[in-house]
CSV table of C-alpha atoms in Angstrom, one decimal:
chain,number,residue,atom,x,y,z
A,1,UNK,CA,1.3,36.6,31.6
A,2,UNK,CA,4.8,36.2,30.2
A,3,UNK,CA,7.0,34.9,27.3
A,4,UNK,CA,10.0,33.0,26.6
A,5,UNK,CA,13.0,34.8,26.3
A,6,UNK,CA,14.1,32.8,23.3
A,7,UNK,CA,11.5,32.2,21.4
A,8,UNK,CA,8.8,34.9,22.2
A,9,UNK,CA,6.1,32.7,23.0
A,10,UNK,CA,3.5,34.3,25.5
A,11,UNK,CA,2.1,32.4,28.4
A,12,UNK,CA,-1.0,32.2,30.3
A,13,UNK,CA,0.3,31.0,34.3
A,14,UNK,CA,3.1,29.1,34.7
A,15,UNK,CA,6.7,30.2,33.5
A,16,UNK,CA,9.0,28.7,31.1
A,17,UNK,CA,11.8,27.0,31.7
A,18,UNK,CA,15.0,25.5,29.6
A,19,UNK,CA,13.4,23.1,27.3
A,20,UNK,CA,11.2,25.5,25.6
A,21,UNK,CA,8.6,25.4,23.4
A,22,UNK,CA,5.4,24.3,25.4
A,23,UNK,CA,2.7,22.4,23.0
A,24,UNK,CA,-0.3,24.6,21.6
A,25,UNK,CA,-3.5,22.5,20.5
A,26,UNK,CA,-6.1,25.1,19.3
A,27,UNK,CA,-10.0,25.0,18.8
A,28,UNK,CA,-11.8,28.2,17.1
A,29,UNK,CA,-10.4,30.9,19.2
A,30,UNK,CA,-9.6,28.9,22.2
A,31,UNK,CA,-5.6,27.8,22.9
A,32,UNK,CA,-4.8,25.5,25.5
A,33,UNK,CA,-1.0,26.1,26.7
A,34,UNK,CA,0.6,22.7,27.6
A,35,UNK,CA,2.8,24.1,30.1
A,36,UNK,CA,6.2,21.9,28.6
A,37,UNK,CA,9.1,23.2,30.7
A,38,UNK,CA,11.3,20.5,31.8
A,39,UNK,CA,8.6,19.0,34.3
A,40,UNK,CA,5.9,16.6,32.6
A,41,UNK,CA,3.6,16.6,35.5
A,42,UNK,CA,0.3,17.7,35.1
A,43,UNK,CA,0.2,21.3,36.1
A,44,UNK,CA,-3.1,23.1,35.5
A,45,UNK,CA,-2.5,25.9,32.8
A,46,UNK,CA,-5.9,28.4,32.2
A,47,UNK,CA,-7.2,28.2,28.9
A,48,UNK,CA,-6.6,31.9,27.0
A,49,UNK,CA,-9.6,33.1,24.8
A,50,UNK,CA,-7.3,35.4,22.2
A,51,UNK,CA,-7.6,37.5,18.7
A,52,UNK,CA,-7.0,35.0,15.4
A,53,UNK,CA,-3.3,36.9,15.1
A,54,UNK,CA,-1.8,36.5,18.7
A,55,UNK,CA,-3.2,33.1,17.8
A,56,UNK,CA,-1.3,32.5,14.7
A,57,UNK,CA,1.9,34.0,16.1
A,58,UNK,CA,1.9,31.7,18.9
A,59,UNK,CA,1.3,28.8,16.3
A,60,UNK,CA,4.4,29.8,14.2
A,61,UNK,CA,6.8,30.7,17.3
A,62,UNK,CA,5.6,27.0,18.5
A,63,UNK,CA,6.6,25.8,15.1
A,64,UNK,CA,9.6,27.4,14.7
A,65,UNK,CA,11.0,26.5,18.0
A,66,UNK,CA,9.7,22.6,17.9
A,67,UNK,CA,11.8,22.5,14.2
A,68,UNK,CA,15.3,24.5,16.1
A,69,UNK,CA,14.7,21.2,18.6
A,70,UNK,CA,14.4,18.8,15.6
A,71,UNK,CA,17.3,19.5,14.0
A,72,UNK,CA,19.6,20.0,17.3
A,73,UNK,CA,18.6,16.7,17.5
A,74,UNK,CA,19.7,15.9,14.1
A,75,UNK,CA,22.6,17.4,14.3
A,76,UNK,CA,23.9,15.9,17.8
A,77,UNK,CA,23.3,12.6,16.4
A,78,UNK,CA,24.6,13.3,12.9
A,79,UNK,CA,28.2,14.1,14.6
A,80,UNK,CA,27.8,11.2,17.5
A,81,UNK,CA,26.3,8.0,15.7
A,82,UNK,CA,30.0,7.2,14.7
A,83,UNK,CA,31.9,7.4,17.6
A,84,UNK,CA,28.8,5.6,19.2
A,85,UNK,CA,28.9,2.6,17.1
A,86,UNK,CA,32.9,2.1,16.6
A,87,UNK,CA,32.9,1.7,20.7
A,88,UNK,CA,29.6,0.2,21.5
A,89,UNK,CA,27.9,-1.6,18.4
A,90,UNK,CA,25.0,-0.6,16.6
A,91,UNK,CA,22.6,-0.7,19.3
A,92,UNK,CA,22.3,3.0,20.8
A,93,UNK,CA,20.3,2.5,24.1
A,94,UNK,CA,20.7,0.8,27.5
A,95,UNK,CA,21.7,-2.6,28.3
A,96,UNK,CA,19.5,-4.8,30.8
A,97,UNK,CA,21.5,-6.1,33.6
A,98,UNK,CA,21.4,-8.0,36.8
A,99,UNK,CA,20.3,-6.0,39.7
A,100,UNK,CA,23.9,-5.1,41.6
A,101,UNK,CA,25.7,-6.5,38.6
A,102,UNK,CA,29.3,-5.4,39.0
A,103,UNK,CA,29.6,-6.5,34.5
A,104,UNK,CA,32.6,-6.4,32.7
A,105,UNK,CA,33.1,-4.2,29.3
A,106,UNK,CA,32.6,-7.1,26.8
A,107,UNK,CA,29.3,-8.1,28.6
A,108,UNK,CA,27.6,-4.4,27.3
A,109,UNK,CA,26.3,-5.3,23.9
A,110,UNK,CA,25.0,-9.2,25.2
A,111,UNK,CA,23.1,-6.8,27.8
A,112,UNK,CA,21.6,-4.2,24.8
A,113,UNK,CA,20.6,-7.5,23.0
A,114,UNK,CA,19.0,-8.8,26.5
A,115,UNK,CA,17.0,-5.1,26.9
A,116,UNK,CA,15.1,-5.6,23.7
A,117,UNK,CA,14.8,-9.2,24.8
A,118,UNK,CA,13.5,-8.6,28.2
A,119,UNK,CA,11.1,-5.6,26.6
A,120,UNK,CA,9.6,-7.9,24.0
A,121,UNK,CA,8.7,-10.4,26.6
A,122,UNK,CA,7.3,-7.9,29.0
A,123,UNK,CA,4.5,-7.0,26.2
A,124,UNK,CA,4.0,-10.6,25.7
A,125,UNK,CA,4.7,-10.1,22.0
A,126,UNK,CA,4.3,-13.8,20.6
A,127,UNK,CA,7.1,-15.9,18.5
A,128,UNK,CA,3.7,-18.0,17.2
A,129,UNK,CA,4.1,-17.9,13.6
A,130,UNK,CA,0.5,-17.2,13.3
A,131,UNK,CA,0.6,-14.7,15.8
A,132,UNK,CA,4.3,-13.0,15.5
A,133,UNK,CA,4.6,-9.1,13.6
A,134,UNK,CA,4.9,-9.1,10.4
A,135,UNK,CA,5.7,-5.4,9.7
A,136,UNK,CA,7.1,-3.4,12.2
A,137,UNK,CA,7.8,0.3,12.8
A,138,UNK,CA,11.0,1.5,15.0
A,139,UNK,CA,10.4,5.0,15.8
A,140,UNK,CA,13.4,6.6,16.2
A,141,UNK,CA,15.9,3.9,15.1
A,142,UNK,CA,19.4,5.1,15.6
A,143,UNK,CA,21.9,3.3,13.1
A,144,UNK,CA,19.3,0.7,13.2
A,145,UNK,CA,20.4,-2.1,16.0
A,146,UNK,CA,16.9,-2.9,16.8
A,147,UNK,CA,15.3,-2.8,13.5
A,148,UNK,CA,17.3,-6.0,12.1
A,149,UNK,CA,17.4,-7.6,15.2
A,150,UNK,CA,13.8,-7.5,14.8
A,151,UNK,CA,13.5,-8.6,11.2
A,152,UNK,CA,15.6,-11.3,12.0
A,153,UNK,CA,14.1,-12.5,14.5
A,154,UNK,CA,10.2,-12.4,13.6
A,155,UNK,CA,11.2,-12.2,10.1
A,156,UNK,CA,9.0,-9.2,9.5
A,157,UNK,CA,9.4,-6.3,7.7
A,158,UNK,CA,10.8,-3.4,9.4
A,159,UNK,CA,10.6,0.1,8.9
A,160,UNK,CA,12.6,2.8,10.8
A,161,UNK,CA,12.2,6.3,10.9
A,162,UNK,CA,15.2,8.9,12.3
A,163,UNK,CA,15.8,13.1,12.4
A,164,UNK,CA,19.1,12.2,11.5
A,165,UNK,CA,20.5,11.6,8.0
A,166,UNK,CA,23.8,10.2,8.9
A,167,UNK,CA,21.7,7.5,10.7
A,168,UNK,CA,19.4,6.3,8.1
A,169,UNK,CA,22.3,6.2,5.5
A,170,UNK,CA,24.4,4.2,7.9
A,171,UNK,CA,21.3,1.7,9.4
A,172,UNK,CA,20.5,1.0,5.0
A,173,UNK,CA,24.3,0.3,4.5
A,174,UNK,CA,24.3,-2.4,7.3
A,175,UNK,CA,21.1,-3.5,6.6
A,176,UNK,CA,22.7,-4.4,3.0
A,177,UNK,CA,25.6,-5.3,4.4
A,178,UNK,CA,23.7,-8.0,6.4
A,179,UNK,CA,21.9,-9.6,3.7
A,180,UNK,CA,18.5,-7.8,4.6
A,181,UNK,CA,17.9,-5.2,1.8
A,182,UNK,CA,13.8,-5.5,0.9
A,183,UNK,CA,13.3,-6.6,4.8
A,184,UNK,CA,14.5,-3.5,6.5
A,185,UNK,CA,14.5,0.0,5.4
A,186,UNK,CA,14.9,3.7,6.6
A,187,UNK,CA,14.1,6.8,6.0
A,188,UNK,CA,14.5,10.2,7.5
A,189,UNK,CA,10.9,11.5,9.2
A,190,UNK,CA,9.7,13.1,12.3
A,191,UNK,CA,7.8,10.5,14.8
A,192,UNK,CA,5.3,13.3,15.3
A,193,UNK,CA,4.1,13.0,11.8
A,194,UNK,CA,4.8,9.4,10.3
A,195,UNK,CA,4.5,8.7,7.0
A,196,UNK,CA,2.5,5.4,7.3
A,197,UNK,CA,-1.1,5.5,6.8
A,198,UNK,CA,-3.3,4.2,9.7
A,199,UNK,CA,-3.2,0.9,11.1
A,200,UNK,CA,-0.1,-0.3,9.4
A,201,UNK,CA,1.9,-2.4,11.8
A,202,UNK,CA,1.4,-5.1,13.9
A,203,UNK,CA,4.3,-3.5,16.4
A,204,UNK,CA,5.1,-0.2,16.9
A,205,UNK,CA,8.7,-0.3,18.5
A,206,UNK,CA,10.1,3.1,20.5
A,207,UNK,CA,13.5,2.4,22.2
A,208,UNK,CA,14.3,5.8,23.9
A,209,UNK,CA,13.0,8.1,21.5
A,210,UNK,CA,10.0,9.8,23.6
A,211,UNK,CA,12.5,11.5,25.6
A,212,UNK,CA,13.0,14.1,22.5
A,213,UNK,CA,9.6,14.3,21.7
A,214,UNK,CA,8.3,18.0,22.4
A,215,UNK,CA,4.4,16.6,22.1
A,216,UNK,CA,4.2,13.7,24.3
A,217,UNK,CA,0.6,13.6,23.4
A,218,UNK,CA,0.9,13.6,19.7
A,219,UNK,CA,4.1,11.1,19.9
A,220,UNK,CA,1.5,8.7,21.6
A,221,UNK,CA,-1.3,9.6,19.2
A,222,UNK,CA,0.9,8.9,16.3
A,223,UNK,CA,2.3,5.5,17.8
A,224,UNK,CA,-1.5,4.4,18.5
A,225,UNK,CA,-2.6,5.7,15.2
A,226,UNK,CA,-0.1,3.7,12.7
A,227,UNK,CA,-0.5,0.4,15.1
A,228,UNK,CA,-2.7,-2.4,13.4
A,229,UNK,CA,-5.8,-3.4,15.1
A,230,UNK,CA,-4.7,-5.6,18.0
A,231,UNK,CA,-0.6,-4.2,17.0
A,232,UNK,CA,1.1,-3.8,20.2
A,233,UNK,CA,3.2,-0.3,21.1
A,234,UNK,CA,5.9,-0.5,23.5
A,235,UNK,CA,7.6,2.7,24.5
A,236,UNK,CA,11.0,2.3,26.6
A,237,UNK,CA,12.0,5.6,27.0
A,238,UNK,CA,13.7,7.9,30.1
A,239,UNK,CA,11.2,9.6,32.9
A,240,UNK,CA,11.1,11.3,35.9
A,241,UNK,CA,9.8,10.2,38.8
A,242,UNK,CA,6.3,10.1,39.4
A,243,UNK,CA,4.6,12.8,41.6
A,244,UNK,CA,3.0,12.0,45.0
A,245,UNK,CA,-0.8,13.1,45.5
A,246,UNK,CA,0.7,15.8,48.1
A,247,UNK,CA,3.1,17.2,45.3
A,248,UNK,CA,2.3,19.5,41.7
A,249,UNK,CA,5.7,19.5,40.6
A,250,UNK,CA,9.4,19.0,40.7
A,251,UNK,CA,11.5,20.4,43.2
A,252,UNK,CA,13.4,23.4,42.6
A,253,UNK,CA,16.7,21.0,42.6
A,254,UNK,CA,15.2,18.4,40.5
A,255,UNK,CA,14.3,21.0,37.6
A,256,UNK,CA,17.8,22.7,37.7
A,257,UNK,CA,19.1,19.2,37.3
A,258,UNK,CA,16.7,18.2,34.5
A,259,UNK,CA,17.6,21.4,33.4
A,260,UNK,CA,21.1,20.4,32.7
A,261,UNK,CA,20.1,17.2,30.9
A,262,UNK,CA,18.2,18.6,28.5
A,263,UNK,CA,19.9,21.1,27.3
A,264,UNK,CA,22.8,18.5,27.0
A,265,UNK,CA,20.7,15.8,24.8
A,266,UNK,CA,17.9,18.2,23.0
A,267,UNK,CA,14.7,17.1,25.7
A,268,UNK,CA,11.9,18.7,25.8
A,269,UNK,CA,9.4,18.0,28.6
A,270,UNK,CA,10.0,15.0,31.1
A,271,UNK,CA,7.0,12.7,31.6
A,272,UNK,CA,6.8,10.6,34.4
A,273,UNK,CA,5.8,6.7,34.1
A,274,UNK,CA,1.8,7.6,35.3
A,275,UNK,CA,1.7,10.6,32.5
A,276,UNK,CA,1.9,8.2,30.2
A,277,UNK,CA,-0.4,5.7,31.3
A,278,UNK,CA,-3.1,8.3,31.3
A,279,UNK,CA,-2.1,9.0,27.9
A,280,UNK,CA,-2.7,5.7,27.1
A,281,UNK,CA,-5.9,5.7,28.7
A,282,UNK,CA,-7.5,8.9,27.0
A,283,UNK,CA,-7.1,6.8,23.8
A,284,UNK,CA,-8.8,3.3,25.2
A,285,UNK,CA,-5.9,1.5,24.4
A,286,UNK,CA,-6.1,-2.1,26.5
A,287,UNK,CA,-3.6,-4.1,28.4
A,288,UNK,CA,-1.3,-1.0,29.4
A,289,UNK,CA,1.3,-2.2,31.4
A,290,UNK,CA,4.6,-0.1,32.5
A,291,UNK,CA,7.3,-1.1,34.9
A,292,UNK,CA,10.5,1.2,36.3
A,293,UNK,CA,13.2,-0.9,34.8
A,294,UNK,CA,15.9,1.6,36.6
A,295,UNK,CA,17.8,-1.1,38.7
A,296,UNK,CA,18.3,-3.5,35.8
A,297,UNK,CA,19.9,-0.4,33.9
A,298,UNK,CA,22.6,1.1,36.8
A,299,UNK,CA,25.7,-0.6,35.2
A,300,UNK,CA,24.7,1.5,31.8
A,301,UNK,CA,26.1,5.6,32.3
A,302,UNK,CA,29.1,4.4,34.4
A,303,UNK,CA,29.9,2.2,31.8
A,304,UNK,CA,29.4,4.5,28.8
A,305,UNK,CA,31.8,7.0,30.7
A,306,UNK,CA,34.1,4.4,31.5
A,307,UNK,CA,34.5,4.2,27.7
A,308,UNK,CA,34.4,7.7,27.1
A,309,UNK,CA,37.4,7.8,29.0
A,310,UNK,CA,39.9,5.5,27.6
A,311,UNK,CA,42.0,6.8,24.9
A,312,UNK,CA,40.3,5.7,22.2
A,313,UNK,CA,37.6,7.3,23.5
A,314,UNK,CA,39.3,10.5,24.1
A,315,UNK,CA,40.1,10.7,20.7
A,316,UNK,CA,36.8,10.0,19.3
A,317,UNK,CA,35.3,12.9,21.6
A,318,UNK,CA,38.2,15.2,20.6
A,319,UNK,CA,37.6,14.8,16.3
A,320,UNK,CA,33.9,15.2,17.3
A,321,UNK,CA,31.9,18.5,17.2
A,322,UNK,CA,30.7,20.7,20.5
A,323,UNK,CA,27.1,18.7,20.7
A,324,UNK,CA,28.7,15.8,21.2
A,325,UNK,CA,31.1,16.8,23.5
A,326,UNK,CA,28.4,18.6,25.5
A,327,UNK,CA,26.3,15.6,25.6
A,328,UNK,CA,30.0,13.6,27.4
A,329,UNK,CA,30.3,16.2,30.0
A,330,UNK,CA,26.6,15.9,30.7
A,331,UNK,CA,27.3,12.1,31.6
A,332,UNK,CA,27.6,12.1,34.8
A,333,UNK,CA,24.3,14.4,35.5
A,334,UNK,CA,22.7,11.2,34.3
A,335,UNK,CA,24.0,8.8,37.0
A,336,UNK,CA,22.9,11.5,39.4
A,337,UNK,CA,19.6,11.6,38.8
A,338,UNK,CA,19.4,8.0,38.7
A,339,UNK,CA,21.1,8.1,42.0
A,340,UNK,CA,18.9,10.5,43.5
A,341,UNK,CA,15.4,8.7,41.8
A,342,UNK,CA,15.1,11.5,40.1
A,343,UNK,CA,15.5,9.8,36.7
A,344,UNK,CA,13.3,6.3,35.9
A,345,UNK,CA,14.0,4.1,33.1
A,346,UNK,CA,10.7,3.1,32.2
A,347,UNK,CA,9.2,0.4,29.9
A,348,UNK,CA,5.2,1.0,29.1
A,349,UNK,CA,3.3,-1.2,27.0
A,350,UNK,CA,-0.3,-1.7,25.7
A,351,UNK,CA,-2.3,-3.2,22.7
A,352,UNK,CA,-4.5,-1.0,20.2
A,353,UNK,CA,-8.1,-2.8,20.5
A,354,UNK,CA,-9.3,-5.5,17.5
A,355,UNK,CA,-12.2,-3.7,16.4
């Protein structure tokens, strides 16, 4: 038995790692540790039969460190949204591309629009008008890119939900801006705990959010939970390879890269592409589908550092605070582990059953 050196958390098996706090589910005297270093595998962690006020320590240590993550995460996106959106638009995630695609700067944000095209067909959401969304949810929404782009396009209703306050202020200025005030709106929540009551929306939309999520389970749960009877989810979010039967975890080099990562961009535990499928499974949701999608997304990191490097670029970095700078240097640890397959872009999708 052991604890974390930052956050005093004690541990049955296992060892933690950057990326810090693992995920504590409790039942009468019982606590499961969900070993959550930076490898989302499933390593088998002994269950620990302890007294009611060990047990109520480790709740609030677990608490305390998942709300130091939350608002790291805040505050890295608080300072970077702007420089984000003056260079590359107002949609903050990866661009689908051409396998080999050798794309010039001005095809990037044709390439974002194509990834939420390409991910919308791929869960075989309908444009019927009897059968299209009519309210949405984007969990985790950024400045809000995806959010009108889907009110527009379904004309739905769209609600987004962000850690960051600079976000949600700047995604409801555009929104007004672009004529869609009472069709889009945001507000500042945690994913892990949505403010929707059950079975709400008709699609549940997470573009690269799961990647900060420090309860992959409950993320999932949540998603499932405010999805409408027959609603479809689709998650697009960043993963590490999946194991093979032969392996229980990582290598020692893959963790110390992961390592770096995450304590760059505020991650918690990596999943892999088949961790979340059995997610998906435990809660007998149907027609799960998942794909790696990390060929169509190569061009992305060289291109965001290719920006990062010009001088307008340069300048943006320089009037922005440490987190973001951080998160630049950090760059190139991403094309790495794409490089090496350590690193999947994944795209998983599934529909919550009818009845």
């Amino acid at each position: 038995m052991g604890s974390c050196a930052e956050c005093s958390t004690w541990v049955y098996g296992g060892q933690l790692t950057n990326g810090c706090p693992p995920v504590y589910t409790s039942s009468s005297h019982i606590v499961v540790l969900k070993f959550a270093g930076l490898v989302g595998h499933n390593r088998k962690i002994s269950s620990l039969k302890i007294g009611g006020r060990r047990r109520r320590r480790m709740i609030v240590n677990a608490a305390a460190a998942t709300e130091k993550l939350q608002n790291g995460i805040a505050e890295l996106y608080d300072e970077s949204s702007g420089i984000w959106e003056d260079i590359w638009g107002d949609h903050m995630h990866h661009g689908f591309y051409d396998p080999g695609s050798d794309v010039s700067e001005s095809d990037h944000r044709l390439a974002q629009i194509r990834m939420i095209e390409e991910s919308l067909r791929f869960a075989s959401v309908s444009d019927n008008s009897l059968q299209k969304p009519r309210k949405i949810v984007d969990v985790g929404c950024g400045i809000g890119g995806s959010s009108r782009y889907l009110a527009r396009k379904y004309e739905a209703e769209c609600l987004g939900i962000t850690l960051s306050p600079v976000q949600a202020q700047r995604a409801q200025a555009l929104a007004a801006a672009q004529g869609l005030v009472g069709k889009v709106s945001f507000q500042v929540a945690d994913a892990l705990n949505q403010p929707f009551p059950d079975g709400k929306f008709d699609l549940v939309w997470s573009m690269e959010s799961g990647e900060h999520m420090p309860d992959k389970a409950k993320f999932v749960n949540e998603l499932a939970r405010v999805a409408a009877p027959g609603g479809t989810i689709i998650i697009i979010t960043w993963c590490h390879r999946d194991l093979s039967p032969s392996e229980e975890s990582l290598t020692p080099q893959e963790t110390a890269l992961l390592n770096k990562i995450c304590d760059a961009y505020y991650l918690p535990a990596w999943f892999s592409i088949a961790d979340y499928i059995k997610l998906l499974q435990s809660l007998s949701l149907e027609d799960i589908k998942a794909a790696d999608w990390s060929e169509f997304v190569a061009p992305f990191w060289p291109a965001v550092i290719r920006s990062a490097l010009t001088w307008r670029g340069i300048t943006s970095l320089l009037r922005s605070g440490w987190k973001t700078m951080k998160g630049a240097l950090a760059m190139p640890l991403m094309v790495e582990g794409y490089k090496k397959g350590l690193i999947k872009f994944a795209i998983i999708t599934c529909r919550k059953p009818a009845s």
